[in-house]
Amino acid sequence: MIQRFIELGEGYSDIYELLEIARNNEHRLTHMIAFHSSVEGRPVTSLAVVLSPTDPGGFQPIYICREGIPYPHSTPNKRFDLFKETTEALNRPLIEMDVKPSSAFAETELYFQHLIGILRLNHLLAPLGK
């Protein structure tokens, strides 16, 4: 199985695309996740939608809007509220977790591999080979 992050942007107008992906793929929607971190002392949130693997092919996409949304628990904002409302409308829990920022990694791809490891450890993604 191939599990891969697909970055849509930082969560400005592309948040609407992320929400459409969740709504239009409700039959494949596995998780909706908010990754919280701090970039240059500023608390930010990345929003992600995890779909189930394709069959055939075994490709599992994780769509993400990376680090462009203010941390919602200190700065309430409409973009996070829309994401949360979508989780409720689709009857999915909102999973929130604190993670290192992408700037802690030499490359964005290493950051995404780090997040995949965290998701696997928390049983939110299947281990390799499943």
mmCIF file of N, CA and C in Angstrom:
data_model
loop_
_atom_site.group_PDB
_atom_site.id
_atom_site.type_symbol
_atom_site.label_atom_id
_atom_site.label_comp_id
_atom_site.label_asym_id
_atom_site.label_seq_id
_atom_site.Cartn_x
_atom_site.Cartn_y
_atom_site.Cartn_z
ATOM 1 N N MET A 1 0.842 -1.177 0.000
ATOM 2 C CA MET A 1 0.000 0.000 0.000
ATOM 3 C C MET A 1 0.887 1.240 0.000
ATOM 4 N N ILE A 2 0.454 2.230 -0.744
ATOM 5 C CA ILE A 2 1.148 3.515 -0.789
ATOM 6 C C ILE A 2 0.287 4.539 -0.064
ATOM 7 N N GLN A 3 0.850 5.157 0.956
ATOM 8 C CA GLN A 3 0.166 6.222 1.700
ATOM 9 C C GLN A 3 0.931 7.502 1.432
ATOM 10 N N ARG A 4 0.212 8.530 0.922
ATOM 11 C CA ARG A 4 0.919 9.737 0.517
ATOM 12 C C ARG A 4 0.089 10.979 0.838
ATOM 13 N N PHE A 5 0.793 12.004 1.327
ATOM 14 C CA PHE A 5 0.173 13.309 1.531
ATOM 15 C C PHE A 5 0.095 14.034 0.197
ATOM 16 N N ILE A 6 -1.032 14.704 -0.021
ATOM 17 C CA ILE A 6 -1.215 15.549 -1.188
ATOM 18 C C ILE A 6 -1.536 16.938 -0.648
ATOM 19 N N GLU A 7 -0.585 17.856 -0.821
ATOM 20 C CA GLU A 7 -0.738 19.198 -0.258
ATOM 21 C C GLU A 7 -1.531 20.080 -1.210
ATOM 22 N N LEU A 8 -2.619 20.640 -0.681
ATOM 23 C CA LEU A 8 -3.463 21.530 -1.480
ATOM 24 C C LEU A 8 -3.025 22.978 -1.368
ATOM 25 N N GLY A 9 -2.433 23.349 -0.251
ATOM 26 C CA GLY A 9 -2.021 24.726 -0.009
ATOM 27 C C GLY A 9 -1.944 24.965 1.482
ATOM 28 N N GLU A 10 -2.137 26.203 1.882
ATOM 29 C CA GLU A 10 -2.014 26.553 3.298
ATOM 30 C C GLU A 10 -3.357 26.726 3.994
ATOM 31 N N GLY A 11 -4.455 26.537 3.283
ATOM 32 C CA GLY A 11 -5.753 26.590 3.934
ATOM 33 C C GLY A 11 -6.513 27.885 3.754
ATOM 34 N N TYR A 12 -6.156 28.665 2.752
ATOM 35 C CA TYR A 12 -6.912 29.889 2.477
ATOM 36 C C TYR A 12 -8.123 29.489 1.630
ATOM 37 N N SER A 13 -8.147 29.749 0.356
ATOM 38 C CA SER A 13 -9.297 29.333 -0.451
ATOM 39 C C SER A 13 -9.279 27.834 -0.728
ATOM 40 N N ASP A 14 -8.106 27.190 -0.610
ATOM 41 C CA ASP A 14 -8.028 25.748 -0.874
ATOM 42 C C ASP A 14 -8.714 24.917 0.214
ATOM 43 N N ILE A 15 -9.062 25.538 1.352
ATOM 44 C CA ILE A 15 -9.819 24.820 2.387
ATOM 45 C C ILE A 15 -11.151 24.335 1.825
ATOM 46 N N TYR A 16 -11.718 25.097 0.896
ATOM 47 C CA TYR A 16 -12.992 24.706 0.292
ATOM 48 C C TYR A 16 -12.838 23.454 -0.559
ATOM 49 N N GLU A 17 -11.711 23.318 -1.225
ATOM 50 C CA GLU A 17 -11.430 22.100 -1.982
ATOM 51 C C GLU A 17 -11.284 20.911 -1.038
ATOM 52 N N LEU A 18 -10.595 21.109 0.085
ATOM 53 C CA LEU A 18 -10.440 20.040 1.077
ATOM 54 C C LEU A 18 -11.806 19.570 1.572
ATOM 55 N N LEU A 19 -12.693 20.510 1.850
ATOM 56 C CA LEU A 19 -14.029 20.161 2.322
ATOM 57 C C LEU A 19 -14.825 19.438 1.237
ATOM 58 N N GLU A 20 -14.672 19.853 -0.021
ATOM 59 C CA GLU A 20 -15.347 19.168 -1.128
ATOM 60 C C GLU A 20 -14.836 17.746 -1.296
ATOM 61 N N ILE A 21 -13.539 17.566 -1.119
ATOM 62 C CA ILE A 21 -12.973 16.213 -1.197
ATOM 63 C C ILE A 21 -13.615 15.332 -0.137
ATOM 64 N N ALA A 22 -13.749 15.837 1.073
ATOM 65 C CA ALA A 22 -14.374 15.063 2.154
ATOM 66 C C ALA A 22 -15.830 14.747 1.828
ATOM 67 N N ARG A 23 -16.587 15.758 1.406
ATOM 68 C CA ARG A 23 -18.026 15.558 1.124
ATOM 69 C C ARG A 23 -18.262 14.615 -0.051
ATOM 70 N N ASN A 24 -17.489 14.808 -1.116
ATOM 71 C CA ASN A 24 -17.706 14.007 -2.323
ATOM 72 C C ASN A 24 -17.132 12.601 -2.240
ATOM 73 N N ASN A 25 -16.335 12.344 -1.223
ATOM 74 C CA ASN A 25 -15.767 11.007 -1.019
ATOM 75 C C ASN A 25 -16.194 10.435 0.322
ATOM 76 N N GLU A 26 -17.396 10.772 0.741
ATOM 77 C CA GLU A 26 -17.877 10.318 2.050
ATOM 78 C C GLU A 26 -17.771 8.796 2.194
ATOM 79 N N HIS A 27 -17.999 8.073 1.114
ATOM 80 C CA HIS A 27 -17.919 6.610 1.153
ATOM 81 C C HIS A 27 -16.494 6.114 1.407
ATOM 82 N N ARG A 28 -15.492 6.946 1.142
ATOM 83 C CA ARG A 28 -14.089 6.575 1.378
ATOM 84 C C ARG A 28 -13.473 7.320 2.558
ATOM 85 N N LEU A 29 -14.200 8.282 3.127
ATOM 86 C CA LEU A 29 -13.654 9.127 4.188
ATOM 87 C C LEU A 29 -13.353 8.300 5.433
ATOM 88 N N THR A 30 -12.100 8.354 5.861
ATOM 89 C CA THR A 30 -11.668 7.600 7.037
ATOM 90 C C THR A 30 -11.515 8.506 8.246
ATOM 91 N N HIS A 31 -10.771 9.609 8.097
ATOM 92 C CA HIS A 31 -10.513 10.508 9.217
ATOM 93 C C HIS A 31 -10.432 11.951 8.745
ATOM 94 N N MET A 32 -10.758 12.849 9.675
ATOM 95 C CA MET A 32 -10.543 14.283 9.479
ATOM 96 C C MET A 32 -9.697 14.739 10.664
ATOM 97 N N ILE A 33 -8.536 15.303 10.361
ATOM 98 C CA ILE A 33 -7.519 15.546 11.387
ATOM 99 C C ILE A 33 -7.060 16.995 11.379
ATOM 100 N N ALA A 34 -6.837 17.528 12.579
ATOM 101 C CA ALA A 34 -6.217 18.842 12.762
ATOM 102 C C ALA A 34 -4.868 18.618 13.438
ATOM 103 N N PHE A 35 -3.791 18.974 12.742
ATOM 104 C CA PHE A 35 -2.436 18.894 13.298
ATOM 105 C C PHE A 35 -2.062 20.287 13.805
ATOM 106 N N HIS A 36 -1.787 20.415 15.087
ATOM 107 C CA HIS A 36 -1.423 21.699 15.675
ATOM 108 C C HIS A 36 0.092 21.760 15.883
ATOM 109 N N SER A 37 0.680 22.905 15.570
ATOM 110 C CA SER A 37 2.115 23.104 15.788
ATOM 111 C C SER A 37 2.378 24.593 15.962
ATOM 112 N N SER A 38 3.645 24.939 16.082
ATOM 113 C CA SER A 38 4.038 26.335 16.248
ATOM 114 C C SER A 38 5.123 26.659 15.230
ATOM 115 N N VAL A 39 4.882 27.686 14.419
ATOM 116 C CA VAL A 39 5.842 28.106 13.399
ATOM 117 C C VAL A 39 6.321 29.504 13.768
ATOM 118 N N GLU A 40 7.617 29.613 14.051
ATOM 119 C CA GLU A 40 8.229 30.882 14.443
ATOM 120 C C GLU A 40 7.464 31.528 15.606
ATOM 121 N N GLY A 41 7.095 30.710 16.578
ATOM 122 C CA GLY A 41 6.411 31.197 17.766
ATOM 123 C C GLY A 41 4.922 31.464 17.587
ATOM 124 N N ARG A 42 4.408 31.202 16.400
ATOM 125 C CA ARG A 42 2.994 31.442 16.099
ATOM 126 C C ARG A 42 2.277 30.096 16.027
ATOM 127 N N PRO A 43 1.249 29.884 16.885
ATOM 128 C CA PRO A 43 0.528 28.611 16.833
ATOM 129 C C PRO A 43 -0.338 28.518 15.580
ATOM 130 N N VAL A 44 -0.179 27.417 14.850
ATOM 131 C CA VAL A 44 -0.894 27.204 13.594
ATOM 132 C C VAL A 44 -1.487 25.795 13.551
ATOM 133 N N THR A 45 -2.381 25.600 12.599
ATOM 134 C CA THR A 45 -3.032 24.306 12.432
ATOM 135 C C THR A 45 -3.014 23.903 10.964
ATOM 136 N N SER A 46 -2.779 22.624 10.745
ATOM 137 C CA SER A 46 -2.910 22.018 9.422
ATOM 138 C C SER A 46 -4.141 21.133 9.467
ATOM 139 N N LEU A 47 -4.954 21.163 8.414
ATOM 140 C CA LEU A 47 -6.146 20.331 8.354
ATOM 141 C C LEU A 47 -5.952 19.262 7.293
ATOM 142 N N ALA A 48 -6.384 18.033 7.623
ATOM 143 C CA ALA A 48 -6.167 16.911 6.710
ATOM 144 C C ALA A 48 -7.401 16.019 6.630
ATOM 145 N N VAL A 49 -7.568 15.430 5.452
ATOM 146 C CA VAL A 49 -8.629 14.469 5.187
ATOM 147 C C VAL A 49 -7.961 13.178 4.716
ATOM 148 N N VAL A 50 -8.264 12.082 5.399
ATOM 149 C CA VAL A 50 -7.702 10.780 5.056
ATOM 150 C C VAL A 50 -8.793 9.942 4.395
ATOM 151 N N LEU A 51 -8.499 9.437 3.210
ATOM 152 C CA LEU A 51 -9.436 8.555 2.514
ATOM 153 C C LEU A 51 -8.945 7.119 2.603
ATOM 154 N N SER A 52 -9.852 6.173 2.457
ATOM 155 C CA SER A 52 -9.462 4.762 2.455
ATOM 156 C C SER A 52 -8.707 4.453 1.158
ATOM 157 N N PRO A 53 -7.903 3.392 1.171
ATOM 158 C CA PRO A 53 -7.112 3.049 -0.018
ATOM 159 C C PRO A 53 -7.994 2.693 -1.211
ATOM 160 N N THR A 54 -7.471 2.966 -2.404
ATOM 161 C CA THR A 54 -8.169 2.570 -3.624
ATOM 162 C C THR A 54 -8.119 1.052 -3.758
ATOM 163 N N ASP A 55 -9.116 0.522 -4.454
ATOM 164 C CA ASP A 55 -9.137 -0.911 -4.710
ATOM 165 C C ASP A 55 -9.598 -1.106 -6.131
ATOM 166 N N PRO A 56 -8.750 -1.530 -7.047
ATOM 167 C CA PRO A 56 -7.377 -1.975 -6.830
ATOM 168 C C PRO A 56 -6.405 -0.801 -6.738
ATOM 169 N N GLY A 57 -5.189 -1.106 -6.488
ATOM 170 C CA GLY A 57 -4.128 -0.112 -6.482
ATOM 171 C C GLY A 57 -3.518 0.129 -5.117
ATOM 172 N N GLY A 58 -4.343 0.120 -4.069
ATOM 173 C CA GLY A 58 -3.806 0.299 -2.730
ATOM 174 C C GLY A 58 -3.180 1.654 -2.475
ATOM 175 N N PHE A 59 -3.705 2.715 -3.114
ATOM 176 C CA PHE A 59 -3.181 4.065 -2.883
ATOM 177 C C PHE A 59 -4.079 4.774 -1.877
ATOM 178 N N GLN A 60 -3.496 5.218 -0.761
ATOM 179 C CA GLN A 60 -4.260 5.925 0.268
ATOM 180 C C GLN A 60 -3.824 7.383 0.321
ATOM 181 N N PRO A 61 -4.697 8.294 -0.154
ATOM 182 C CA PRO A 61 -4.340 9.714 -0.120
ATOM 183 C C PRO A 61 -4.678 10.359 1.214
ATOM 184 N N ILE A 62 -3.849 11.311 1.594
ATOM 185 C CA ILE A 62 -4.095 12.150 2.760
ATOM 186 C C ILE A 62 -3.962 13.589 2.262
ATOM 187 N N TYR A 63 -5.080 14.241 2.070
ATOM 188 C CA TYR A 63 -5.082 15.617 1.567
ATOM 189 C C TYR A 63 -4.861 16.561 2.736
ATOM 190 N N ILE A 64 -4.007 17.576 2.548
ATOM 191 C CA ILE A 64 -3.666 18.469 3.656
ATOM 192 C C ILE A 64 -3.555 19.922 3.196
ATOM 193 N N CYS A 65 -4.014 20.806 4.059
ATOM 194 C CA CYS A 65 -3.757 22.244 3.966
ATOM 195 C C CYS A 65 -2.789 22.534 5.105
ATOM 196 N N ARG A 66 -1.542 22.867 4.766
ATOM 197 C CA ARG A 66 -0.458 22.861 5.749
ATOM 198 C C ARG A 66 -0.165 24.225 6.368
ATOM 199 N N GLU A 67 -0.327 24.287 7.682
ATOM 200 C CA GLU A 67 0.165 25.349 8.567
ATOM 201 C C GLU A 67 -0.258 26.767 8.191
ATOM 202 N N GLY A 68 -1.418 26.920 7.601
ATOM 203 C CA GLY A 68 -1.866 28.261 7.244
ATOM 204 C C GLY A 68 -3.074 28.741 8.029
ATOM 205 N N ILE A 69 -3.560 27.922 8.937
ATOM 206 C CA ILE A 69 -4.760 28.265 9.697
ATOM 207 C C ILE A 69 -4.342 28.603 11.129
ATOM 208 N N PRO A 70 -4.810 29.718 11.669
ATOM 209 C CA PRO A 70 -4.468 30.048 13.060
ATOM 210 C C PRO A 70 -4.979 28.966 14.015
ATOM 211 N N TYR A 71 -4.213 28.732 15.067
ATOM 212 C CA TYR A 71 -4.600 27.751 16.081
ATOM 213 C C TYR A 71 -5.972 28.139 16.633
ATOM 214 N N PRO A 72 -6.984 27.282 16.451
ATOM 215 C CA PRO A 72 -8.368 27.678 16.731
ATOM 216 C C PRO A 72 -8.723 27.816 18.207
ATOM 217 N N HIS A 73 -7.927 27.241 19.088
ATOM 218 C CA HIS A 73 -8.264 27.289 20.510
ATOM 219 C C HIS A 73 -7.778 28.571 21.183
ATOM 220 N N SER A 74 -6.966 29.356 20.451
ATOM 221 C CA SER A 74 -6.580 30.674 20.966
ATOM 222 C C SER A 74 -7.089 31.790 20.052
ATOM 223 N N THR A 75 -7.245 31.482 18.761
ATOM 224 C CA THR A 75 -7.758 32.442 17.786
ATOM 225 C C THR A 75 -8.871 31.768 16.978
ATOM 226 N N PRO A 76 -10.107 31.830 17.468
ATOM 227 C CA PRO A 76 -11.195 31.203 16.699
ATOM 228 C C PRO A 76 -11.246 31.765 15.287
ATOM 229 N N ASN A 77 -11.514 30.883 14.312
ATOM 230 C CA ASN A 77 -11.552 31.337 12.926
ATOM 231 C C ASN A 77 -12.546 30.522 12.118
ATOM 232 N N LYS A 78 -13.068 31.130 11.079
ATOM 233 C CA LYS A 78 -14.131 30.536 10.264
ATOM 234 C C LYS A 78 -13.658 29.295 9.520
ATOM 235 N N ARG A 79 -12.412 29.283 9.061
ATOM 236 C CA ARG A 79 -11.929 28.130 8.302
ATOM 237 C C ARG A 79 -11.925 26.863 9.148
ATOM 238 N N PHE A 80 -11.449 26.974 10.391
ATOM 239 C CA PHE A 80 -11.481 25.815 11.274
ATOM 240 C C PHE A 80 -12.924 25.446 11.609
ATOM 241 N N ASP A 81 -13.769 26.447 11.836
ATOM 242 C CA ASP A 81 -15.184 26.184 12.136
ATOM 243 C C ASP A 81 -15.845 25.420 10.989
ATOM 244 N N LEU A 82 -15.548 25.790 9.739
ATOM 245 C CA LEU A 82 -16.100 25.076 8.586
ATOM 246 C C LEU A 82 -15.645 23.616 8.559
ATOM 247 N N PHE A 83 -14.384 23.393 8.883
ATOM 248 C CA PHE A 83 -13.847 22.031 8.922
ATOM 249 C C PHE A 83 -14.566 21.227 9.998
ATOM 250 N N LYS A 84 -14.698 21.822 11.173
ATOM 251 C CA LYS A 84 -15.369 21.140 12.280
ATOM 252 C C LYS A 84 -16.837 20.864 11.943
ATOM 253 N N GLU A 85 -17.513 21.814 11.330
ATOM 254 C CA GLU A 85 -18.906 21.618 10.923
ATOM 255 C C GLU A 85 -19.024 20.476 9.917
ATOM 256 N N THR A 86 -18.048 20.356 9.029
ATOM 257 C CA THR A 86 -18.062 19.274 8.045
ATOM 258 C C THR A 86 -17.865 17.926 8.725
ATOM 259 N N THR A 87 -16.987 17.856 9.717
ATOM 260 C CA THR A 87 -16.820 16.585 10.444
ATOM 261 C C THR A 87 -18.139 16.175 11.083
ATOM 262 N N GLU A 88 -18.838 17.130 11.655
ATOM 263 C CA GLU A 88 -20.119 16.832 12.298
ATOM 264 C C GLU A 88 -21.169 16.423 11.275
ATOM 265 N N ALA A 89 -21.230 17.136 10.143
ATOM 266 C CA ALA A 89 -22.214 16.822 9.097
ATOM 267 C C ALA A 89 -21.979 15.429 8.508
ATOM 268 N N LEU A 90 -20.711 15.020 8.434
ATOM 269 C CA LEU A 90 -20.364 13.708 7.885
ATOM 270 C C LEU A 90 -20.293 12.632 8.970
ATOM 271 N N ASN A 91 -20.645 13.010 10.195
ATOM 272 C CA ASN A 91 -20.667 12.084 11.328
ATOM 273 C C ASN A 91 -19.306 11.419 11.567
ATOM 274 N N ARG A 92 -18.267 12.251 11.523
ATOM 275 C CA ARG A 92 -16.903 11.777 11.789
ATOM 276 C C ARG A 92 -16.347 12.566 12.965
ATOM 277 N N PRO A 93 -15.546 11.939 13.807
ATOM 278 C CA PRO A 93 -14.923 12.708 14.886
ATOM 279 C C PRO A 93 -13.806 13.585 14.338
ATOM 280 N N LEU A 94 -13.580 14.706 14.981
ATOM 281 C CA LEU A 94 -12.442 15.554 14.653
ATOM 282 C C LEU A 94 -11.275 15.084 15.510
ATOM 283 N N ILE A 95 -10.234 14.615 14.862
ATOM 284 C CA ILE A 95 -9.041 14.150 15.571
ATOM 285 C C ILE A 95 -8.060 15.309 15.609
ATOM 286 N N GLU A 96 -7.615 15.666 16.805
ATOM 287 C CA GLU A 96 -6.653 16.756 16.958
ATOM 288 C C GLU A 96 -5.395 16.219 17.619
ATOM 289 N N MET A 97 -4.243 16.653 17.132
ATOM 290 C CA MET A 97 -2.976 16.250 17.747
ATOM 291 C C MET A 97 -1.916 17.327 17.553
ATOM 292 N N ASP A 98 -1.027 17.410 18.520
ATOM 293 C CA ASP A 98 0.101 18.333 18.457
ATOM 294 C C ASP A 98 1.278 17.627 17.797
ATOM 295 N N VAL A 99 1.903 18.297 16.834
ATOM 296 C CA VAL A 99 3.033 17.726 16.104
ATOM 297 C C VAL A 99 4.114 18.790 15.925
ATOM 298 N N LYS A 100 5.302 18.350 15.522
ATOM 299 C CA LYS A 100 6.373 19.287 15.183
ATOM 300 C C LYS A 100 5.985 20.047 13.915
ATOM 301 N N PRO A 101 6.480 21.263 13.747
ATOM 302 C CA PRO A 101 6.200 21.989 12.500
ATOM 303 C C PRO A 101 7.030 21.431 11.349
ATOM 304 N N SER A 102 6.585 21.698 10.141
ATOM 305 C CA SER A 102 7.327 21.211 8.972
ATOM 306 C C SER A 102 8.712 21.851 8.882
ATOM 307 N N SER A 103 8.870 23.033 9.479
ATOM 308 C CA SER A 103 10.173 23.711 9.435
ATOM 309 C C SER A 103 11.246 22.967 10.239
ATOM 310 N N ALA A 104 10.845 22.007 11.061
ATOM 311 C CA ALA A 104 11.801 21.206 11.828
ATOM 312 C C ALA A 104 12.462 20.137 10.962
ATOM 313 N N PHE A 105 12.033 20.024 9.706
ATOM 314 C CA PHE A 105 12.538 19.002 8.801
ATOM 315 C C PHE A 105 13.207 19.665 7.596
ATOM 316 N N ALA A 106 14.216 19.010 7.073
ATOM 317 C CA ALA A 106 14.968 19.562 5.942
ATOM 318 C C ALA A 106 14.119 19.644 4.676
ATOM 319 N N GLU A 107 13.162 18.738 4.542
ATOM 320 C CA GLU A 107 12.301 18.704 3.361
ATOM 321 C C GLU A 107 10.871 18.429 3.788
ATOM 322 N N THR A 108 9.925 18.952 3.032
ATOM 323 C CA THR A 108 8.509 18.730 3.336
ATOM 324 C C THR A 108 8.170 17.253 3.282
ATOM 325 N N GLU A 109 8.783 16.524 2.364
ATOM 326 C CA GLU A 109 8.504 15.087 2.249
ATOM 327 C C GLU A 109 8.901 14.340 3.532
ATOM 328 N N LEU A 110 9.981 14.762 4.184
ATOM 329 C CA LEU A 110 10.369 14.145 5.462
ATOM 330 C C LEU A 110 9.337 14.441 6.542
ATOM 331 N N TYR A 111 8.796 15.640 6.528
ATOM 332 C CA TYR A 111 7.725 16.009 7.459
ATOM 333 C C TYR A 111 6.513 15.104 7.247
ATOM 334 N N PHE A 112 6.137 14.897 5.989
ATOM 335 C CA PHE A 112 4.987 14.044 5.712
ATOM 336 C C PHE A 112 5.248 12.603 6.144
ATOM 337 N N GLN A 113 6.464 12.119 5.969
ATOM 338 C CA GLN A 113 6.794 10.765 6.439
ATOM 339 C C GLN A 113 6.698 10.684 7.965
ATOM 340 N N HIS A 114 7.106 11.743 8.638
ATOM 341 C CA HIS A 114 6.986 11.827 10.096
ATOM 342 C C HIS A 114 5.514 11.732 10.504
ATOM 343 N N LEU A 115 4.649 12.486 9.821
ATOM 344 C CA LEU A 115 3.218 12.446 10.140
ATOM 345 C C LEU A 115 2.619 11.073 9.857
ATOM 346 N N ILE A 116 3.031 10.434 8.778
ATOM 347 C CA ILE A 116 2.546 9.085 8.475
ATOM 348 C C ILE A 116 2.925 8.131 9.603
ATOM 349 N N GLY A 117 4.148 8.260 10.116
ATOM 350 C CA GLY A 117 4.571 7.434 11.249
ATOM 351 C C GLY A 117 3.698 7.667 12.475
ATOM 352 N N ILE A 118 3.392 8.918 12.771
ATOM 353 C CA ILE A 118 2.526 9.245 13.909
ATOM 354 C C ILE A 118 1.135 8.657 13.701
ATOM 355 N N LEU A 119 0.606 8.788 12.497
ATOM 356 C CA LEU A 119 -0.726 8.250 12.216
ATOM 357 C C LEU A 119 -0.753 6.728 12.339
ATOM 358 N N ARG A 120 0.306 6.071 11.890
ATOM 359 C CA ARG A 120 0.386 4.604 12.035
ATOM 360 C C ARG A 120 0.474 4.209 13.503
ATOM 361 N N LEU A 121 1.302 4.911 14.273
ATOM 362 C CA LEU A 121 1.437 4.592 15.703
ATOM 363 C C LEU A 121 0.129 4.754 16.465
ATOM 364 N N ASN A 122 -0.701 5.673 15.999
ATOM 365 C CA ASN A 122 -1.996 5.908 16.638
ATOM 366 C C ASN A 122 -3.116 5.096 15.971
ATOM 367 N N HIS A 123 -2.741 4.149 15.118
ATOM 368 C CA HIS A 123 -3.683 3.261 14.430
ATOM 369 C C HIS A 123 -4.712 4.022 13.601
ATOM 370 N N LEU A 124 -4.304 5.163 13.045
ATOM 371 C CA LEU A 124 -5.157 5.940 12.160
ATOM 372 C C LEU A 124 -4.873 5.633 10.697
ATOM 373 N N LEU A 125 -3.758 4.984 10.440
ATOM 374 C CA LEU A 125 -3.395 4.447 9.126
ATOM 375 C C LEU A 125 -2.971 3.006 9.330
ATOM 376 N N ALA A 126 -3.238 2.193 8.340
ATOM 377 C CA ALA A 126 -2.796 0.798 8.409
ATOM 378 C C ALA A 126 -1.276 0.716 8.290
ATOM 379 N N PRO A 127 -0.651 -0.245 8.952
ATOM 380 C CA PRO A 127 0.800 -0.404 8.782
ATOM 381 C C PRO A 127 1.105 -0.837 7.353
ATOM 382 N N LEU A 128 2.351 -0.662 6.943
ATOM 383 C CA LEU A 128 2.746 -1.102 5.603
ATOM 384 C C LEU A 128 2.493 -2.603 5.446
ATOM 385 N N GLY A 129 2.111 -2.963 4.264
ATOM 386 C CA GLY A 129 1.884 -4.376 4.006
ATOM 387 C C GLY A 129 0.449 -4.815 4.234
ATOM 388 N N LYS A 130 -0.407 -3.921 4.724
ATOM 389 C CA LYS A 130 -1.818 -4.286 4.948
ATOM 390 C C LYS A 130 -2.664 -3.795 3.820
#
